[in-house]
Coordinates of C-alpha atoms in Angstrom, one line a residue:
M1 CA -13.1 -34.1 -26.1
L2 CA -13.3 -32.4 -22.6
A3 CA -10.5 -30.3 -20.8
K4 CA -10.5 -28.8 -17.4
V5 CA -7.1 -25.9 -16.8
L6 CA -6.9 -24.4 -13.2
S7 CA -5.9 -20.9 -13.4
F8 CA -6.5 -17.8 -10.2
G9 CA -9.1 -14.8 -10.5
L10 CA -8.9 -11.7 -8.3
T11 CA -11.6 -10.0 -6.4
G12 CA -9.9 -6.7 -4.9
L13 CA -6.8 -8.6 -3.0
D14 CA -7.9 -12.2 -2.6
G15 CA -7.5 -14.5 -4.9
Y16 CA -10.3 -17.3 -6.1
P17 CA -9.5 -20.6 -7.9
V18 CA -11.5 -20.7 -11.6
L19 CA -11.7 -23.6 -13.9
V20 CA -11.4 -23.0 -17.5
E21 CA -13.2 -26.0 -19.2
T22 CA -12.8 -27.0 -22.7
D23 CA -15.3 -28.8 -25.2
V24 CA -14.2 -29.8 -27.9
Y25 CA -17.4 -31.5 -30.2
N26 CA -17.9 -32.1 -34.0
G27 CA -20.0 -29.3 -35.4
L28 CA -19.8 -26.3 -37.1
P29 CA -17.2 -24.5 -36.5
A30 CA -17.7 -22.1 -33.6
Y31 CA -16.2 -20.6 -30.5
E32 CA -18.1 -20.0 -27.0
L33 CA -16.9 -18.3 -23.5
V34 CA -19.6 -18.7 -20.8
G35 CA -18.2 -17.9 -16.9
L36 CA -18.9 -13.6 -16.9
P37 CA -15.9 -13.0 -18.8
D38 CA -15.5 -9.1 -19.4
A39 CA -13.6 -7.7 -22.1
A40 CA -10.8 -8.3 -22.0
V41 CA -11.6 -11.8 -21.1
K42 CA -13.7 -12.0 -23.7
E43 CA -11.4 -10.9 -26.5
S44 CA -9.0 -14.2 -25.2
K45 CA -11.4 -15.3 -28.7
E46 CA -9.0 -13.9 -31.2
R47 CA -5.0 -13.9 -29.0
V48 CA -5.4 -17.8 -28.7
R49 CA -6.7 -19.2 -32.2
S50 CA -3.2 -16.7 -33.5
A51 CA -0.9 -18.0 -31.1
I52 CA -2.0 -21.4 -31.4
K53 CA -1.4 -21.4 -34.8
N54 CA 1.7 -19.5 -35.1
S55 CA 3.2 -21.3 -32.4
G56 CA 2.6 -24.4 -34.9
F57 CA 0.2 -25.9 -33.9
E58 CA -3.4 -26.4 -35.5
Y59 CA -6.8 -24.4 -33.8
P60 CA -9.3 -27.7 -34.2
A61 CA -11.9 -26.7 -36.8
K62 CA -14.4 -27.8 -34.7
R63 CA -17.5 -26.1 -32.3
I64 CA -15.8 -25.1 -28.9
T65 CA -17.2 -24.3 -26.1
V66 CA -14.8 -22.5 -23.3
N67 CA -16.4 -22.6 -19.3
L68 CA -14.3 -20.2 -16.9
A69 CA -15.9 -21.5 -13.1
P70 CA -17.5 -20.5 -11.1
A71 CA -20.0 -19.2 -13.1
D72 CA -21.2 -16.1 -11.2
L73 CA -18.3 -14.0 -10.5
K74 CA -17.2 -11.5 -12.6
K75 CA -14.0 -12.5 -14.7
E76 CA -11.1 -9.5 -16.0
G77 CA -8.6 -9.0 -17.5
P78 CA -6.4 -11.7 -20.3
L79 CA -4.1 -13.8 -17.7
Y80 CA -6.9 -16.2 -18.8
D81 CA -5.3 -17.0 -22.2
L82 CA -2.3 -19.4 -21.6
A83 CA -5.1 -21.3 -19.8
I84 CA -7.3 -21.6 -22.8
A85 CA -5.0 -22.1 -25.3
V86 CA -3.8 -24.6 -23.2
G87 CA -7.3 -26.5 -22.9
L88 CA -7.6 -26.4 -26.6
L89 CA -4.9 -28.2 -27.1
A90 CA -5.4 -31.0 -24.4
A91 CA -9.0 -31.3 -26.2
S92 CA -7.9 -31.9 -29.4
D93 CA -5.6 -34.3 -29.0
Q94 CA -2.3 -32.0 -29.3
V95 CA -1.0 -31.7 -25.1
L96 CA -0.8 -34.9 -22.8
P97 CA -3.0 -33.7 -20.4
D98 CA -1.5 -35.5 -16.8
L99 CA 0.6 -33.5 -15.9
L100 CA -2.3 -31.0 -16.0
K101 CA -4.5 -31.9 -13.2
Y102 CA -1.4 -30.8 -11.1
M103 CA -0.6 -27.2 -12.8
V104 CA -2.8 -23.5 -12.0
I105 CA -1.8 -21.6 -14.7
F106 CA -1.1 -17.5 -16.4
G107 CA -0.7 -15.5 -18.6
E108 CA -1.9 -13.1 -21.4
L109 CA -0.8 -14.6 -25.4
S110 CA 0.8 -12.1 -28.0
L111 CA 0.0 -12.8 -31.3
N112 CA 3.2 -14.9 -32.0
G113 CA 2.7 -17.6 -29.2
D114 CA 5.0 -15.1 -26.4
V115 CA 3.8 -15.1 -23.1
R116 CA 2.8 -12.0 -22.2
P117 CA 3.2 -11.1 -17.5
V118 CA -0.4 -10.4 -16.0
N119 CA -0.8 -8.4 -13.1
G120 CA -1.6 -8.8 -9.6
I121 CA 0.2 -12.8 -9.5
L122 CA 1.8 -12.1 -6.1
P123 CA -1.6 -12.5 -4.4
M124 CA -3.0 -15.3 -7.2
V125 CA 0.3 -17.6 -6.0
I126 CA -0.2 -17.0 -2.2
E127 CA -3.7 -18.2 -2.5
A128 CA -3.0 -21.2 -5.1
R129 CA -0.1 -22.3 -2.5
K130 CA -2.9 -22.0 1.0
R131 CA -5.3 -24.1 -1.3
G132 CA -2.8 -26.6 -1.5
F133 CA -0.9 -26.7 -4.9
N134 CA 2.5 -26.1 -5.8
L135 CA 3.2 -25.8 -9.4
M136 CA 2.5 -22.7 -10.9
V137 CA 3.2 -21.9 -14.1
V138 CA 3.6 -18.1 -14.7
P139 CA 5.1 -15.6 -17.6
W140 CA 9.3 -15.1 -17.0
E141 CA 8.5 -11.4 -16.3
N142 CA 6.6 -13.2 -13.5
A143 CA 8.4 -15.2 -12.2
Q144 CA 11.1 -13.3 -9.8
E145 CA 7.7 -11.3 -8.4
A146 CA 6.0 -15.3 -7.1
S147 CA 9.8 -16.7 -6.4
Y148 CA 9.5 -15.1 -3.4
I149 CA 6.7 -17.3 -1.7
G150 CA 8.3 -20.3 0.4
D151 CA 7.1 -24.3 -1.1
I152 CA 5.4 -23.7 -4.1
R153 CA 7.8 -24.9 -8.0
I154 CA 7.6 -21.2 -9.9
L155 CA 7.4 -22.7 -14.1
P156 CA 8.8 -19.4 -16.2
V157 CA 7.0 -20.1 -19.4
K158 CA 8.2 -17.5 -22.6
H159 CA 6.4 -19.4 -25.4
L160 CA 3.3 -21.5 -25.6
S161 CA 5.4 -24.3 -27.0
E162 CA 7.7 -24.0 -24.1
L163 CA 4.3 -25.6 -21.5
A164 CA 3.5 -27.6 -24.7
K165 CA 6.3 -29.3 -25.0
V166 CA 6.5 -29.7 -20.8
L167 CA 3.0 -31.4 -21.1
N168 CA 3.9 -33.7 -23.9
K169 CA 7.2 -35.0 -21.8
Q170 CA 9.8 -33.9 -24.5
Q171 CA 11.1 -31.2 -22.5
K172 CA 12.4 -31.6 -18.3
P173 CA 10.7 -28.6 -17.2
A174 CA 12.8 -25.3 -15.9
F175 CA 11.7 -24.1 -12.3
F176 CA 12.9 -21.4 -11.2
P177 CA 15.1 -20.6 -8.0
Q178 CA 13.6 -19.6 -5.1
S179 CA 14.5 -15.9 -3.8
E180 CA 15.5 -14.4 -1.0
W181 CA 14.8 -11.5 0.9
N182 CA 16.8 -9.2 2.0
P183 CA 15.9 -5.5 2.6
P184 CA 18.5 -2.3 1.5
R185 CA 20.1 -1.7 4.4
Q186 CA 20.1 1.9 2.5
R187 CA 17.8 5.5 2.8
G188 CA 15.5 5.0 0.5
A189 CA 13.6 6.8 -1.3
A190 CA 14.4 9.9 -0.2
D191 CA 15.5 13.2 -2.1
I192 CA 16.1 15.2 1.0
D193 CA 19.0 13.9 3.8
F194 CA 17.7 15.6 6.9
C195 CA 21.2 16.9 7.4
D196 CA 20.2 19.2 4.4
I197 CA 17.4 21.1 6.5
R198 CA 18.7 23.9 8.4
G199 CA 17.3 24.5 11.3
Q200 CA 13.4 23.8 12.8
E201 CA 14.6 21.3 15.1
K202 CA 11.6 21.1 16.7
A203 CA 9.6 19.9 13.3
K204 CA 13.0 17.2 12.7
R205 CA 12.3 16.0 15.8
A206 CA 8.8 15.5 15.1
M207 CA 9.3 13.7 12.1
E208 CA 11.6 11.3 14.0
I209 CA 8.8 10.4 16.5
A210 CA 6.4 10.3 13.4
A211 CA 8.4 7.6 11.5
A212 CA 9.1 5.2 14.4
G213 CA 5.1 5.0 16.1
G214 CA 3.6 5.6 12.5
H215 CA 2.0 8.3 13.1
N216 CA 0.0 10.5 10.9
I217 CA 1.3 14.1 11.4
L218 CA 0.0 17.7 10.2
L219 CA 3.2 20.7 9.7
I220 CA 1.8 24.5 9.5
G221 CA 3.4 27.5 8.6
P222 CA 4.4 29.9 6.7
P223 CA 6.0 29.6 2.8
G224 CA 9.3 29.0 2.1
A225 CA 9.5 27.3 6.1
G226 CA 10.9 24.4 4.7
K227 CA 7.2 21.8 5.4
S228 CA 7.4 20.4 2.1
M229 CA 11.4 20.0 2.5
L230 CA 10.6 18.1 6.4
A231 CA 8.1 15.7 4.2
K232 CA 10.5 14.8 1.4
A233 CA 13.1 13.7 4.1
L234 CA 11.2 11.5 5.7
P235 CA 11.1 8.3 3.2
G236 CA 15.5 8.5 4.6
I237 CA 14.6 7.8 8.0
L238 CA 11.3 5.8 8.3
P239 CA 12.1 1.8 9.6
D240 CA 12.9 -1.0 7.3
F241 CA 10.2 -2.8 5.7
T242 CA 9.5 -5.9 7.8
F243 CA 9.4 -9.4 4.8
E244 CA 5.6 -9.6 5.9
E245 CA 5.1 -6.1 5.1
A246 CA 6.8 -6.0 1.8
L247 CA 4.4 -8.8 0.7
E248 CA 1.1 -6.9 2.1
V249 CA 2.8 -4.0 -0.1
T250 CA 3.8 -5.5 -3.5
K251 CA 0.0 -7.5 -3.0
I252 CA -1.8 -4.4 -4.1
H253 CA 1.6 -2.9 -6.3
S254 CA 0.8 -5.9 -8.1
I255 CA -2.5 -5.4 -9.3
A256 CA -2.3 -2.0 -9.5
G257 CA 0.4 -2.9 -12.2
E258 CA 3.2 -0.6 -10.5
L259 CA 5.2 -3.5 -10.5
R260 CA 5.5 -3.3 -14.2
A261 CA 6.1 0.3 -15.0
R262 CA 9.1 0.0 -12.3
D263 CA 10.6 -2.6 -13.5
Q264 CA 10.8 -4.3 -9.6
E265 CA 10.5 -7.4 -8.2
I266 CA 9.2 -7.5 -5.5
V267 CA 8.4 -3.8 -2.9
S268 CA 11.6 -3.6 -0.6
A269 CA 11.5 0.4 0.6
R270 CA 8.1 2.3 2.2
P271 CA 5.9 3.6 -0.8
F272 CA 6.3 7.7 -0.5
R273 CA 2.8 8.8 -2.3
S274 CA 1.9 12.4 -2.9
P275 CA -0.8 13.2 -5.1
H276 CA -1.7 15.9 -6.7
H277 CA -4.0 18.2 -5.0
T278 CA -7.3 18.0 -8.2
S279 CA -6.9 14.4 -7.9
S280 CA -10.5 12.6 -7.7
A281 CA -12.2 10.9 -5.5
V282 CA -11.9 7.8 -6.7
A283 CA -7.8 8.0 -7.7
I284 CA -7.4 8.6 -4.2
A285 CA -10.1 6.3 -2.6
G286 CA -9.6 3.6 -5.3
G287 CA -12.3 2.1 -6.8
G288 CA -13.8 2.4 -10.8
M289 CA -15.3 0.3 -13.2
K290 CA -13.0 -1.9 -12.2
S291 CA -11.9 -1.4 -8.0
R292 CA -9.4 -0.6 -8.4
P293 CA -6.2 0.7 -5.7
G294 CA -6.2 4.2 -5.1
E295 CA -3.4 6.0 -3.2
I296 CA -4.5 5.4 -0.1
S297 CA -3.7 1.7 -0.9
L298 CA -0.5 2.4 -2.3
A299 CA 0.6 4.2 0.7
H300 CA -0.1 1.0 3.1
R301 CA 2.7 0.6 5.4
G302 CA 3.9 3.5 3.9
V303 CA 3.7 7.5 3.9
L304 CA 0.8 9.4 2.1
Y305 CA 1.6 13.1 1.6
F306 CA -0.4 15.9 0.7
D307 CA 1.3 19.0 0.1
E308 CA -1.3 22.4 0.5
L309 CA -3.8 20.0 2.3
P310 CA -6.9 21.9 1.9
E311 CA -7.0 22.2 -1.3
F312 CA -7.4 18.7 -1.6
G313 CA -11.9 18.5 -2.2
R314 CA -13.9 18.6 1.0
P315 CA -14.7 14.8 -0.4
I316 CA -11.3 13.8 -0.5
L317 CA -10.6 15.2 3.3
E318 CA -13.7 13.0 4.3
A319 CA -13.1 10.0 2.5
L320 CA -9.4 9.7 4.7
R321 CA -11.9 9.9 7.5
Q322 CA -12.4 5.7 7.8
P323 CA -9.4 4.4 7.0
L324 CA -7.4 6.7 9.2
E325 CA -9.1 5.2 11.6
D326 CA -9.9 1.5 10.4
G327 CA -6.5 0.8 8.5
I328 CA -8.9 -0.2 5.4
V329 CA -10.3 1.3 2.4
S330 CA -14.0 -0.6 1.7
I331 CA -15.1 -0.3 -2.1
S332 CA -18.8 -1.2 -3.3
R333 CA -19.9 -0.7 -6.2
A334 CA -23.6 -2.8 -8.0
N335 CA -21.6 -5.5 -9.0
A336 CA -18.5 -6.3 -5.9
K337 CA -17.8 -5.2 -2.7
V338 CA -13.9 -5.2 -2.3
I339 CA -12.1 -4.1 0.9
Y340 CA -8.3 -3.6 0.4
P341 CA -5.5 -2.8 3.3
A342 CA -4.8 1.0 3.9
D343 CA -2.3 1.6 7.1
F344 CA 0.0 4.4 6.0
M345 CA 0.8 7.2 7.7
F346 CA -0.3 10.2 7.1
V347 CA 1.3 13.3 6.5
A348 CA 0.4 16.8 5.5
S349 CA 1.2 20.5 5.2
M350 CA -0.8 23.7 5.3
N351 CA -0.3 27.5 5.3
P352 CA -2.8 29.1 8.6
C353 CA -4.3 30.9 6.0
P354 CA -4.8 32.1 2.0
C355 CA -1.7 34.7 2.6
G356 CA 1.0 32.1 4.6
N357 CA 1.1 34.7 7.4
F358 CA -1.7 34.1 10.0
G359 CA 0.2 33.8 13.8
S360 CA 3.2 35.0 12.0
G361 CA 5.7 37.8 14.1
D362 CA 7.5 38.1 10.9
A363 CA 4.7 39.1 8.2
E364 CA 1.9 40.5 8.2
C365 CA -1.4 38.8 7.0
R366 CA -3.2 40.4 4.5
C367 CA -6.2 38.2 5.3
S368 CA -9.5 39.0 6.9
P369 CA -11.5 36.6 9.7
N370 CA -13.9 35.9 7.5
Q371 CA -11.2 35.0 4.5
I372 CA -9.0 32.7 7.2
A373 CA -12.2 30.9 9.0
R374 CA -13.3 30.2 5.5
Y375 CA -9.4 28.4 4.1
L376 CA -8.7 26.8 8.5
S377 CA -12.7 25.2 8.1
K378 CA -11.9 23.5 4.9
I379 CA -10.4 20.4 7.1
S380 CA -12.9 20.0 9.3
G381 CA -12.3 18.8 13.6
P382 CA -12.9 14.7 13.2
L383 CA -10.2 14.4 10.6
L384 CA -8.3 17.1 12.5
D385 CA -8.7 14.5 15.4
R386 CA -7.3 11.7 13.4
I387 CA -3.8 13.4 13.0
D388 CA -1.3 12.4 16.0
L389 CA 1.0 15.6 15.9
H390 CA 0.0 19.1 15.4
V391 CA 3.7 21.0 14.3
E392 CA 4.2 24.1 14.1
V393 CA 7.5 25.5 11.7
G394 CA 8.7 28.7 11.6
K395 CA 10.5 31.0 9.9
V396 CA 14.5 29.7 9.3
R397 CA 16.8 32.1 11.0
Y398 CA 19.6 33.4 8.7
D399 CA 21.7 32.3 11.0
D400 CA 20.8 28.8 11.3
I401 CA 21.1 29.5 7.3
R402 CA 24.8 30.3 7.3
G403 CA 25.9 28.2 10.4
G404 CA 28.8 25.9 9.8
E405 CA 27.1 23.7 12.7
K406 CA 26.5 19.9 11.5
Q407 CA 23.5 19.2 11.6
E408 CA 22.6 15.3 12.0
S409 CA 21.9 12.9 8.9
S410 CA 19.0 10.7 8.0
A411 CA 21.0 7.7 8.3
A412 CA 21.4 8.3 12.3
V413 CA 17.8 9.7 12.8
R414 CA 17.3 6.5 11.5
I415 CA 19.2 4.0 13.7
R416 CA 17.2 5.4 16.4
V417 CA 13.9 4.5 14.2
N418 CA 14.5 1.2 13.2
A419 CA 15.8 0.7 18.1
A420 CA 12.3 1.8 18.5
R421 CA 10.6 0.4 15.9
D422 CA 12.0 -3.4 16.7
I423 CA 10.7 -2.5 20.3
Q424 CA 7.8 -2.5 18.7
V425 CA 7.1 -5.5 16.9
R426 CA 8.7 -7.7 19.5
R427 CA 6.5 -5.9 22.2
Y428 CA 3.4 -6.4 19.4
Q429 CA 4.3 -10.0 17.5
A430 CA 0.7 -11.9 19.8
I431 CA -0.9 -9.3 17.9
G432 CA -0.3 -8.8 14.5
K433 CA 0.8 -5.0 15.0
F434 CA 4.0 -3.4 14.1
C435 CA 4.1 0.3 15.4
N436 CA 2.2 2.1 17.8
A437 CA 0.1 3.9 16.4
Q438 CA -2.1 1.3 15.2
L439 CA -3.0 0.1 18.9
S440 CA -7.6 0.1 19.5
S441 CA -8.3 1.8 22.8
A442 CA -8.5 -2.1 24.5
Q443 CA -4.6 -2.8 23.5
L444 CA -3.5 0.4 24.6
E445 CA -4.6 0.5 27.8
K446 CA -2.7 -2.8 27.8
F447 CA 0.8 -2.5 26.6
C448 CA 1.4 1.6 27.8
E449 CA 1.4 0.7 31.0
I450 CA 1.6 4.8 32.7
E451 CA 3.6 5.7 35.5
P452 CA 1.0 7.5 38.2
Q453 CA 2.9 11.3 37.9
A454 CA 2.3 11.0 34.4
E455 CA -0.9 10.2 34.8
T456 CA -1.9 13.1 37.2
L457 CA -0.5 15.5 33.8
L458 CA -2.7 13.6 31.9
R459 CA -5.8 14.1 33.4
S460 CA -4.9 17.6 34.1
A461 CA -4.2 18.1 30.1
Y462 CA -7.5 16.1 29.1
E463 CA -9.9 18.5 31.5
K464 CA -8.4 22.0 30.4
L465 CA -7.3 21.4 27.2
N466 CA -11.2 19.2 26.6
L467 CA -9.3 16.8 24.7
S468 CA -11.8 14.1 23.4
A469 CA -11.8 10.6 23.9
R470 CA -9.8 10.4 20.3
S471 CA -7.4 12.2 21.3
Y472 CA -6.3 11.3 24.3
T473 CA -5.6 7.8 23.0
R474 CA -3.3 10.1 20.2
V475 CA -1.7 11.2 23.3
M476 CA -1.4 8.3 24.6
L477 CA 0.1 6.1 22.1
T478 CA 2.8 9.5 20.9
A479 CA 3.9 8.8 24.8
R480 CA 4.4 5.4 23.8
T481 CA 6.6 6.1 21.3
I482 CA 8.6 8.3 22.5
A483 CA 9.6 6.7 25.3
D484 CA 10.2 3.5 22.6
L485 CA 12.9 6.1 21.8
E486 CA 14.6 6.4 24.9
G487 CA 14.0 2.8 25.8
C488 CA 11.6 3.2 28.5
G489 CA 9.5 0.0 29.8
T490 CA 6.8 2.8 31.0
V491 CA 5.4 6.2 29.9
Q492 CA 7.2 8.4 32.5
A493 CA 5.4 12.0 33.1
A494 CA 8.4 13.8 30.6
H495 CA 6.8 11.4 27.9
I496 CA 3.4 12.7 28.5
A497 CA 4.3 16.2 28.2
E498 CA 5.5 16.4 25.5
A499 CA 3.2 14.4 23.3
I500 CA 1.2 16.9 24.7
Q501 CA 2.5 19.9 23.3
Y502 CA 1.6 18.1 20.0
R503 CA -1.7 19.0 20.1
T504 CA -2.2 22.3 21.6
L505 CA -1.7 23.9 17.7
D506 CA -5.4 23.0 16.6
R507 CA -6.8 25.5 19.4
K508 CA -4.6 28.3 17.9
Y509 CA -5.6 28.0 14.3
W510 CA -9.1 26.4 14.8
G511 CA -10.3 26.9 18.3
N512 CA -12.5 30.0 17.2
V513 CA -13.3 28.3 13.9
Y514 CA -15.0 25.2 15.6
D515 CA -16.3 26.8 18.7

């Protein structure tokens, strides 16, 4: 007898239907699994055999052929175990096949028949719903994650025998209740509050602008000035997630197995990823044998922080250029090409030279001009041009450290950031954007209305500072964010002036390197 069970697979971030066809017929006992399975799928043979026997069913001593269609797409992982086992039971007349035509089945099996959780449930369930299916059989541990998708029914199962009883109509299905999105109104994942940072008012202002508009920012200064502290305080002022953003991020983290590792149901705070400079290019950009998402995709809609930027390898830094411009990363391999979203806020910190004192009026620099040039040249001009704000972080004064003046908290800053981001979300709702940094040059002209006086100032700066076309766009977008923080509908001269001052440090430090 032939049985058909529907499941889904993943190519990158996109799900696709996989029809599990199981044929059981007379002949010498044998088991054939076809349809381009990888090693984990091939090993399902023994898991399914033991799970069926230990669940009180009979494993058919006949010829068994299992086909995973379409046969030209590689099937990866153990998520087809439950579908294969149900197909075998249906093909051997041990469960009724009536309800199978309405179900999409996911799950890995243990040897005793327990259903184990799998990665990537959320994107597969979303794709299944788009294709008109509304009954999903998922492992119990994945049910909460899938329950945020509306217009579907989630049937969680802990054991193979539970699903068999439902199929045989011996037990009524107990559907998992749909979950509602309730974003937490709290500080987020920040370990440091802005009120703990003494001095550095200019740098804190720049971090507020960057958080409000999703802009990239580079912090330059001597050791101990507070660059890392500013970056670690950033999650506390990032704007709240929208449900659409949370779903995007959760899909990526689900595929990477991050939800299971952290016992999460859905990502509710913006990611903050801080990889070490010894990380490989594959770990940062993504890829490997299974083309998994890397750090830049796991930072989607959040922050990617590089501490000591020049210490990262040149291939890693240059791999950032395309994602910073396009908001995606394309991973091409011999057998597949996948595209992951990578629309993140890039935050980097660095010393101005190997000893850290170049340009400082408080300590003598011990580096030679050649050492400084080699150090700074590790950051290419095109990469530097893609960073919106360049901020100098100087040494903190003693009076600032010991001063009793109360500093503004992250919660107070976050109120302003949320207000500015709400303006942007409403403004760009029709084009599907969330913040100013995502705008293209064409969209910039439509949404960034500028006053005549501000236009004159921008023209002067463009010519005197020899800005590139990309730098011009970055200045305009930064000015648009500054205007949003003040609640102004048009970009004024003061907004342009403040935005321009964040584009001058590349001349101070890199002027001689690239001339």
